[in-house]
Amino acid sequence: MASSFWFHRNPIKASAQQKFDPKGCTTDGQALRICGELRQTRTRLLEILAVPAESIAAVVTAYTSYIALLQGLIQATDERGGESKLRFFFKFKWTSSLDPEVGVEQQDALFDLIHISITLGLWYMKHAALLAANEKITAEDAKEVHRSLRLAAGIFQEMQTNYTGRLLGDVNKGSDTDPRILLALISQCTAEAQEVTLARAVEMKHTPSLISALANETAKMFSGAEASLSAMKDDHFTSKWVHYLRLKASLYEAFVRNVFLGKV
């Protein structure tokens, strides 16, 4: 594919170091070993998520290694199942992607799973943006951009549908677990993935009706993301993001008109 894409990105999330210190509650060798593995795999994952140029395979391996261990703090591993007694043992602290200066914290392993998964979604977005910024991107690059954006949307959707509602206490307004933020991220990623599909349709000289329909859907997705953020009425943190989404929606609305005029 000949042209590059332009994507807006919020800062990557950061987290305080977690030592997984059992604080003398156990001297069991296996338990101490698992705590050490939790610390090492989490540190490694945070390091690799800070590098958008890293391969998807390497990131997925690091994420899977940590989450497999973290699940042992969330779900009981015995035959009775249910919630682990260790779920609320360790405290985790994360920054917000909208305001890196503001931290949120909870003494809950599920809280860490959600925020590190959202960070994975943000990494996919940054990885896609890095590939898409090349002046000329190959068909394979375009496929990876599209795949990364779809994966990011799926992660945000999964967190919103099946995980954030299980947290205790109220959701911090404007935090990454705010339903409006997650909805905006889902809509944005879906719209940006469709941009790649639309560019391919134009390149392959598909029918004007198909191209117009794709452009119209893309404009509506960007508008939906913008509406989700505008509902927060917090211009201080969302203004640049809102302007990006509004501009993209306007561009694709204009694109639809140009298709009808035979200019595409």
mmCIF file of C-alpha atoms in Angstrom:
data_model
loop_
_atom_site.group_PDB
_atom_site.id
_atom_site.type_symbol
_atom_site.label_atom_id
_atom_site.label_comp_id
_atom_site.label_asym_id
_atom_site.label_seq_id
_atom_site.Cartn_x
_atom_site.Cartn_y
_atom_site.Cartn_z
ATOM 1 C CA MET A 1 0.000 0.000 0.000
ATOM 2 C CA ALA A 2 1.388 3.374 -0.970
ATOM 3 C CA SER A 3 0.342 5.797 1.752
ATOM 4 C CA SER A 4 0.778 6.011 5.512
ATOM 5 C CA PHE A 5 -1.901 6.566 8.180
ATOM 6 C CA TRP A 6 -2.126 9.194 10.907
ATOM 7 C CA PHE A 7 -3.267 8.069 14.364
ATOM 8 C CA HIS A 8 -3.548 9.964 17.661
ATOM 9 C CA ARG A 9 -2.239 8.149 20.737
ATOM 10 C CA ASN A 10 -2.490 8.793 24.478
ATOM 11 C CA PRO A 11 0.579 8.150 26.678
ATOM 12 C CA ILE A 12 1.291 4.566 27.713
ATOM 13 C CA LYS A 13 0.328 3.710 31.280
ATOM 14 C CA ALA A 14 2.945 3.258 34.011
ATOM 15 C CA SER A 15 2.820 1.234 37.213
ATOM 16 C CA ALA A 16 4.637 1.264 40.535
ATOM 17 C CA GLN A 17 6.977 -1.645 41.109
ATOM 18 C CA GLN A 18 5.346 -4.604 42.828
ATOM 19 C CA LYS A 19 7.703 -6.750 44.899
ATOM 20 C CA PHE A 20 5.086 -9.403 45.775
ATOM 21 C CA ASP A 21 6.518 -9.547 49.283
ATOM 22 C CA PRO A 22 4.447 -12.015 51.362
ATOM 23 C CA LYS A 23 5.447 -10.017 54.487
ATOM 24 C CA GLY A 24 6.250 -13.009 56.608
ATOM 25 C CA CYS A 25 2.830 -14.632 56.152
ATOM 26 C CA THR A 26 4.497 -17.721 54.683
ATOM 27 C CA THR A 27 7.870 -19.403 54.628
ATOM 28 C CA ASP A 28 6.803 -22.079 52.169
ATOM 29 C CA GLY A 29 9.478 -22.479 49.516
ATOM 30 C CA GLN A 30 7.074 -22.955 46.623
ATOM 31 C CA ALA A 31 4.999 -19.896 47.613
ATOM 32 C CA LEU A 32 8.119 -17.744 47.835
ATOM 33 C CA ARG A 33 9.274 -19.021 44.444
ATOM 34 C CA ILE A 34 5.939 -18.109 42.867
ATOM 35 C CA CYS A 35 6.138 -14.615 44.390
ATOM 36 C CA GLY A 36 9.580 -14.250 42.846
ATOM 37 C CA GLU A 37 8.263 -15.367 39.446
ATOM 38 C CA LEU A 38 5.362 -12.925 39.710
ATOM 39 C CA ARG A 39 7.792 -10.081 40.361
ATOM 40 C CA GLN A 40 10.112 -11.059 37.502
ATOM 41 C CA THR A 41 7.412 -11.677 34.885
ATOM 42 C CA ARG A 42 5.574 -8.453 35.769
ATOM 43 C CA THR A 43 8.757 -6.401 35.547
ATOM 44 C CA ARG A 44 9.603 -7.983 32.201
ATOM 45 C CA LEU A 45 6.108 -7.360 30.848
ATOM 46 C CA LEU A 46 6.141 -3.676 31.833
ATOM 47 C CA GLU A 47 9.537 -3.258 30.181
ATOM 48 C CA ILE A 48 8.422 -4.826 26.914
ATOM 49 C CA LEU A 49 5.121 -2.891 26.820
ATOM 50 C CA ALA A 50 7.155 0.323 26.782
ATOM 51 C CA VAL A 51 8.616 -0.617 23.371
ATOM 52 C CA PRO A 52 6.086 -0.207 20.507
ATOM 53 C CA ALA A 53 8.586 -1.685 18.029
ATOM 54 C CA GLU A 54 8.677 -5.040 19.857
ATOM 55 C CA SER A 55 7.168 -8.028 18.069
ATOM 56 C CA ILE A 56 3.624 -9.132 18.822
ATOM 57 C CA ALA A 57 4.883 -12.646 19.577
ATOM 58 C CA ALA A 58 7.306 -11.400 22.243
ATOM 59 C CA VAL A 59 4.667 -9.202 23.884
ATOM 60 C CA VAL A 60 2.048 -11.955 23.925
ATOM 61 C CA THR A 61 4.539 -14.399 25.475
ATOM 62 C CA ALA A 62 5.430 -11.921 28.232
ATOM 63 C CA TYR A 63 1.774 -11.079 28.891
ATOM 64 C CA THR A 64 0.666 -14.721 28.999
ATOM 65 C CA SER A 65 3.502 -15.660 31.382
ATOM 66 C CA TYR A 66 2.497 -12.999 33.914
ATOM 67 C CA ILE A 67 -1.286 -13.406 33.646
ATOM 68 C CA ALA A 68 -1.005 -17.182 34.138
ATOM 69 C CA LEU A 69 0.673 -16.549 37.500
ATOM 70 C CA LEU A 70 -1.551 -13.595 38.451
ATOM 71 C CA GLN A 71 -4.685 -15.695 37.954
ATOM 72 C CA GLY A 72 -3.518 -17.748 40.948
ATOM 73 C CA LEU A 73 -4.063 -14.646 43.101
ATOM 74 C CA ILE A 74 -7.557 -14.104 41.676
ATOM 75 C CA GLN A 75 -9.048 -17.580 41.339
ATOM 76 C CA ALA A 76 -8.656 -20.357 43.912
ATOM 77 C CA THR A 77 -6.577 -23.223 42.559
ATOM 78 C CA ASP A 78 -8.140 -25.987 44.674
ATOM 79 C CA GLU A 79 -11.023 -28.209 43.656
ATOM 80 C CA ARG A 80 -13.609 -25.858 45.182
ATOM 81 C CA GLY A 81 -12.675 -23.000 42.856
ATOM 82 C CA GLY A 82 -14.098 -19.557 43.498
ATOM 83 C CA GLU A 83 -12.179 -16.474 44.564
ATOM 84 C CA SER A 84 -8.644 -16.797 45.892
ATOM 85 C CA LYS A 85 -7.972 -15.699 49.474
ATOM 86 C CA LEU A 86 -4.958 -13.811 48.105
ATOM 87 C CA ARG A 87 -6.895 -11.569 45.728
ATOM 88 C CA PHE A 88 -6.770 -8.584 48.103
ATOM 89 C CA PHE A 89 -3.323 -9.217 49.596
ATOM 90 C CA PHE A 90 -1.130 -7.012 47.348
ATOM 91 C CA LYS A 91 -1.661 -3.337 46.508
ATOM 92 C CA PHE A 92 -1.166 -2.140 42.909
ATOM 93 C CA LYS A 93 -0.779 1.409 41.607
ATOM 94 C CA TRP A 94 -1.232 2.607 38.020
ATOM 95 C CA THR A 95 -1.240 5.918 36.178
ATOM 96 C CA SER A 96 -4.013 7.020 33.839
ATOM 97 C CA SER A 97 -3.367 7.177 30.097
ATOM 98 C CA LEU A 98 -5.228 10.516 30.014
ATOM 99 C CA ASP A 99 -3.207 12.079 32.829
ATOM 100 C CA PRO A 100 0.094 10.325 33.661
ATOM 101 C CA GLU A 101 0.460 12.547 36.731
ATOM 102 C CA VAL A 102 -2.588 11.013 38.397
ATOM 103 C CA GLY A 103 -2.363 7.573 39.975
ATOM 104 C CA VAL A 104 -5.065 5.102 40.938
ATOM 105 C CA GLU A 105 -4.499 2.231 43.321
ATOM 106 C CA GLN A 106 -6.318 -0.736 44.785
ATOM 107 C CA GLN A 107 -5.382 -3.689 46.927
ATOM 108 C CA ASP A 108 -6.746 -6.166 44.391
ATOM 109 C CA ALA A 109 -5.024 -8.522 41.950
ATOM 110 C CA LEU A 110 -7.981 -8.200 39.563
ATOM 111 C CA PHE A 111 -7.289 -4.454 39.438
ATOM 112 C CA ASP A 112 -3.780 -5.229 38.178
ATOM 113 C CA LEU A 113 -5.048 -7.715 35.589
ATOM 114 C CA ILE A 114 -7.442 -5.107 34.185
ATOM 115 C CA HIS A 115 -4.924 -2.275 34.029
ATOM 116 C CA ILE A 116 -2.124 -4.367 32.588
ATOM 117 C CA SER A 117 -4.546 -5.721 29.960
ATOM 118 C CA ILE A 118 -5.627 -2.181 29.061
ATOM 119 C CA THR A 119 -1.928 -1.314 28.770
ATOM 120 C CA LEU A 120 -1.555 -4.233 26.365
ATOM 121 C CA GLY A 121 -4.402 -2.776 24.302
ATOM 122 C CA LEU A 122 -2.666 0.612 24.278
ATOM 123 C CA TRP A 123 0.559 -1.111 23.209
ATOM 124 C CA TYR A 124 -1.256 -2.652 20.222
ATOM 125 C CA MET A 125 -2.482 0.830 19.286
ATOM 126 C CA LYS A 126 1.030 2.294 19.497
ATOM 127 C CA HIS A 127 2.479 -0.672 17.590
ATOM 128 C CA ALA A 128 -0.066 -0.091 14.825
ATOM 129 C CA ALA A 129 0.702 3.644 14.757
ATOM 130 C CA LEU A 130 4.433 2.967 14.495
ATOM 131 C CA LEU A 131 3.981 0.690 11.492
ATOM 132 C CA ALA A 132 1.419 2.992 9.894
ATOM 133 C CA ALA A 133 3.661 6.057 10.145
ATOM 134 C CA ASN A 134 6.030 4.751 7.462
ATOM 135 C CA GLU A 135 5.873 6.772 4.259
ATOM 136 C CA LYS A 136 5.221 3.591 2.315
ATOM 137 C CA ILE A 137 3.825 0.527 4.035
ATOM 138 C CA THR A 138 3.681 -2.938 2.578
ATOM 139 C CA ALA A 139 0.599 -5.107 2.355
ATOM 140 C CA GLU A 140 1.976 -7.209 5.232
ATOM 141 C CA ASP A 141 2.484 -4.093 7.360
ATOM 142 C CA ALA A 142 -1.096 -3.032 6.627
ATOM 143 C CA LYS A 143 -2.362 -6.459 7.718
ATOM 144 C CA GLU A 144 -0.433 -6.169 11.004
ATOM 145 C CA VAL A 145 -1.773 -2.658 11.576
ATOM 146 C CA HIS A 146 -5.325 -3.926 11.014
ATOM 147 C CA ARG A 147 -4.781 -6.996 13.210
ATOM 148 C CA SER A 148 -3.248 -4.921 16.022
ATOM 149 C CA LEU A 149 -6.149 -2.487 16.067
ATOM 150 C CA ARG A 150 -8.732 -5.267 16.076
ATOM 151 C CA LEU A 151 -6.906 -7.008 18.923
ATOM 152 C CA ALA A 152 -6.783 -3.752 20.904
ATOM 153 C CA ALA A 153 -10.530 -3.229 20.431
ATOM 154 C CA GLY A 154 -11.172 -6.806 21.577
ATOM 155 C CA ILE A 155 -9.102 -6.341 24.741
ATOM 156 C CA PHE A 156 -10.902 -3.127 25.694
ATOM 157 C CA GLN A 157 -14.263 -4.774 24.999
ATOM 158 C CA GLU A 158 -13.365 -7.811 27.118
ATOM 159 C CA MET A 159 -12.279 -5.640 30.056
ATOM 160 C CA GLN A 160 -15.453 -3.558 29.868
ATOM 161 C CA THR A 161 -17.814 -6.522 29.474
ATOM 162 C CA ASN A 162 -16.376 -9.114 31.841
ATOM 163 C CA TYR A 163 -13.900 -7.534 34.261
ATOM 164 C CA THR A 164 -14.322 -3.893 35.323
ATOM 165 C CA GLY A 165 -17.730 -4.587 36.862
ATOM 166 C CA ARG A 166 -16.102 -7.015 39.313
ATOM 167 C CA LEU A 167 -13.932 -4.336 40.911
ATOM 168 C CA LEU A 168 -14.938 -3.063 44.334
ATOM 169 C CA GLY A 169 -15.743 0.611 44.856
ATOM 170 C CA ASP A 170 -16.620 3.367 42.427
ATOM 171 C CA VAL A 171 -14.858 3.887 39.100
ATOM 172 C CA ASN A 172 -12.593 6.947 39.062
ATOM 173 C CA LYS A 173 -13.981 9.475 36.571
ATOM 174 C CA GLY A 174 -11.679 9.751 33.574
ATOM 175 C CA SER A 175 -9.629 6.708 34.541
ATOM 176 C CA ASP A 176 -8.956 3.934 32.058
ATOM 177 C CA THR A 177 -11.712 1.816 33.612
ATOM 178 C CA ASP A 178 -14.302 4.563 33.056
ATOM 179 C CA PRO A 179 -16.879 2.998 30.659
ATOM 180 C CA ARG A 180 -16.817 6.144 28.502
ATOM 181 C CA ILE A 181 -13.055 5.920 28.041
ATOM 182 C CA LEU A 182 -13.223 2.231 27.165
ATOM 183 C CA LEU A 183 -16.098 2.812 24.732
ATOM 184 C CA ALA A 184 -14.122 5.600 23.038
ATOM 185 C CA LEU A 185 -11.089 3.320 22.721
ATOM 186 C CA ILE A 186 -13.177 0.479 21.292
ATOM 187 C CA SER A 187 -14.822 2.769 18.726
ATOM 188 C CA GLN A 188 -11.542 4.452 17.794
ATOM 189 C CA CYS A 189 -9.662 1.184 17.260
ATOM 190 C CA THR A 190 -12.514 -0.246 15.200
ATOM 191 C CA ALA A 191 -12.659 2.918 13.078
ATOM 192 C CA GLU A 192 -8.895 2.978 12.523
ATOM 193 C CA ALA A 193 -8.913 -0.679 11.506
ATOM 194 C CA GLN A 194 -11.635 0.166 9.005
ATOM 195 C CA GLU A 195 -9.437 2.957 7.635
ATOM 196 C CA VAL A 196 -7.014 0.245 6.550
ATOM 197 C CA THR A 197 -9.854 -1.728 4.949
ATOM 198 C CA LEU A 198 -11.072 1.390 3.168
ATOM 199 C CA ALA A 199 -7.598 2.213 1.839
ATOM 200 C CA ARG A 200 -7.355 -1.317 0.490
ATOM 201 C CA ALA A 201 -10.773 -1.004 -1.168
ATOM 202 C CA VAL A 202 -9.703 2.216 -2.891
ATOM 203 C CA GLU A 203 -6.406 0.661 -3.977
ATOM 204 C CA MET A 204 -8.227 -2.359 -5.423
ATOM 205 C CA LYS A 205 -10.663 -0.024 -7.237
ATOM 206 C CA HIS A 206 -13.804 -1.495 -5.688
ATOM 207 C CA THR A 207 -17.184 -0.038 -6.560
ATOM 208 C CA PRO A 208 -17.996 3.516 -5.427
ATOM 209 C CA SER A 209 -21.001 2.208 -3.472
ATOM 210 C CA LEU A 210 -18.797 -0.100 -1.378
ATOM 211 C CA ILE A 211 -16.153 2.580 -0.807
ATOM 212 C CA SER A 212 -18.833 5.100 0.138
ATOM 213 C CA ALA A 213 -20.443 2.682 2.597
ATOM 214 C CA LEU A 214 -17.088 1.935 4.253
ATOM 215 C CA ALA A 215 -16.239 5.639 4.538
ATOM 216 C CA ASN A 216 -19.670 6.423 5.983
ATOM 217 C CA GLU A 217 -19.343 3.669 8.613
ATOM 218 C CA THR A 218 -15.846 4.874 9.492
ATOM 219 C CA ALA A 219 -17.077 8.445 9.984
ATOM 220 C CA LYS A 220 -19.865 7.209 12.274
ATOM 221 C CA MET A 221 -17.390 5.186 14.378
ATOM 222 C CA PHE A 222 -15.157 8.207 14.906
ATOM 223 C CA SER A 223 -18.212 10.315 15.749
ATOM 224 C CA GLY A 224 -19.315 7.677 18.267
ATOM 225 C CA ALA A 225 -15.931 7.733 19.973
ATOM 226 C CA GLU A 226 -16.010 11.537 20.096
ATOM 227 C CA ALA A 227 -19.522 11.533 21.584
ATOM 228 C CA SER A 228 -18.421 9.122 24.323
ATOM 229 C CA LEU A 229 -15.611 11.461 25.381
ATOM 230 C CA SER A 230 -17.693 14.633 25.033
ATOM 231 C CA ALA A 231 -20.178 13.153 27.514
ATOM 232 C CA MET A 232 -17.460 13.415 30.167
ATOM 233 C CA LYS A 233 -17.408 17.238 29.834
ATOM 234 C CA ASP A 234 -13.729 17.344 30.791
ATOM 235 C CA ASP A 235 -11.909 19.289 28.081
ATOM 236 C CA HIS A 236 -8.708 19.597 30.094
ATOM 237 C CA PHE A 237 -7.756 15.952 29.603
ATOM 238 C CA THR A 238 -9.680 14.976 26.480
ATOM 239 C CA SER A 239 -9.500 18.040 24.195
ATOM 240 C CA LYS A 240 -6.708 16.812 21.889
ATOM 241 C CA TRP A 241 -8.278 13.367 21.670
ATOM 242 C CA VAL A 242 -11.723 14.819 20.931
ATOM 243 C CA HIS A 243 -10.320 17.115 18.228
ATOM 244 C CA TYR A 244 -8.594 14.153 16.566
ATOM 245 C CA LEU A 245 -11.781 12.084 16.530
ATOM 246 C CA ARG A 246 -13.858 15.007 15.288
ATOM 247 C CA LEU A 247 -11.366 15.725 12.509
ATOM 248 C CA LYS A 248 -11.282 12.096 11.386
ATOM 249 C CA ALA A 249 -15.093 11.970 11.312
ATOM 250 C CA SER A 250 -15.188 15.144 9.210
ATOM 251 C CA LEU A 251 -12.555 13.802 6.817
ATOM 252 C CA TYR A 252 -14.528 10.643 6.105
ATOM 253 C CA GLU A 253 -17.801 12.541 5.773
ATOM 254 C CA ALA A 254 -16.070 14.672 3.138
ATOM 255 C CA PHE A 255 -14.669 11.504 1.564
ATOM 256 C CA VAL A 256 -18.213 10.172 1.114
ATOM 257 C CA ARG A 257 -19.243 13.360 -0.681
ATOM 258 C CA ASN A 258 -16.214 13.132 -2.982
ATOM 259 C CA VAL A 259 -17.136 9.547 -3.874
ATOM 260 C CA PHE A 260 -20.608 10.691 -4.932
ATOM 261 C CA LEU A 261 -19.019 13.453 -7.000
ATOM 262 C CA GLY A 262 -16.785 10.935 -8.734
ATOM 263 C CA LYS A 263 -13.560 12.400 -7.313
ATOM 264 C CA VAL A 264 -12.336 9.140 -5.740
#
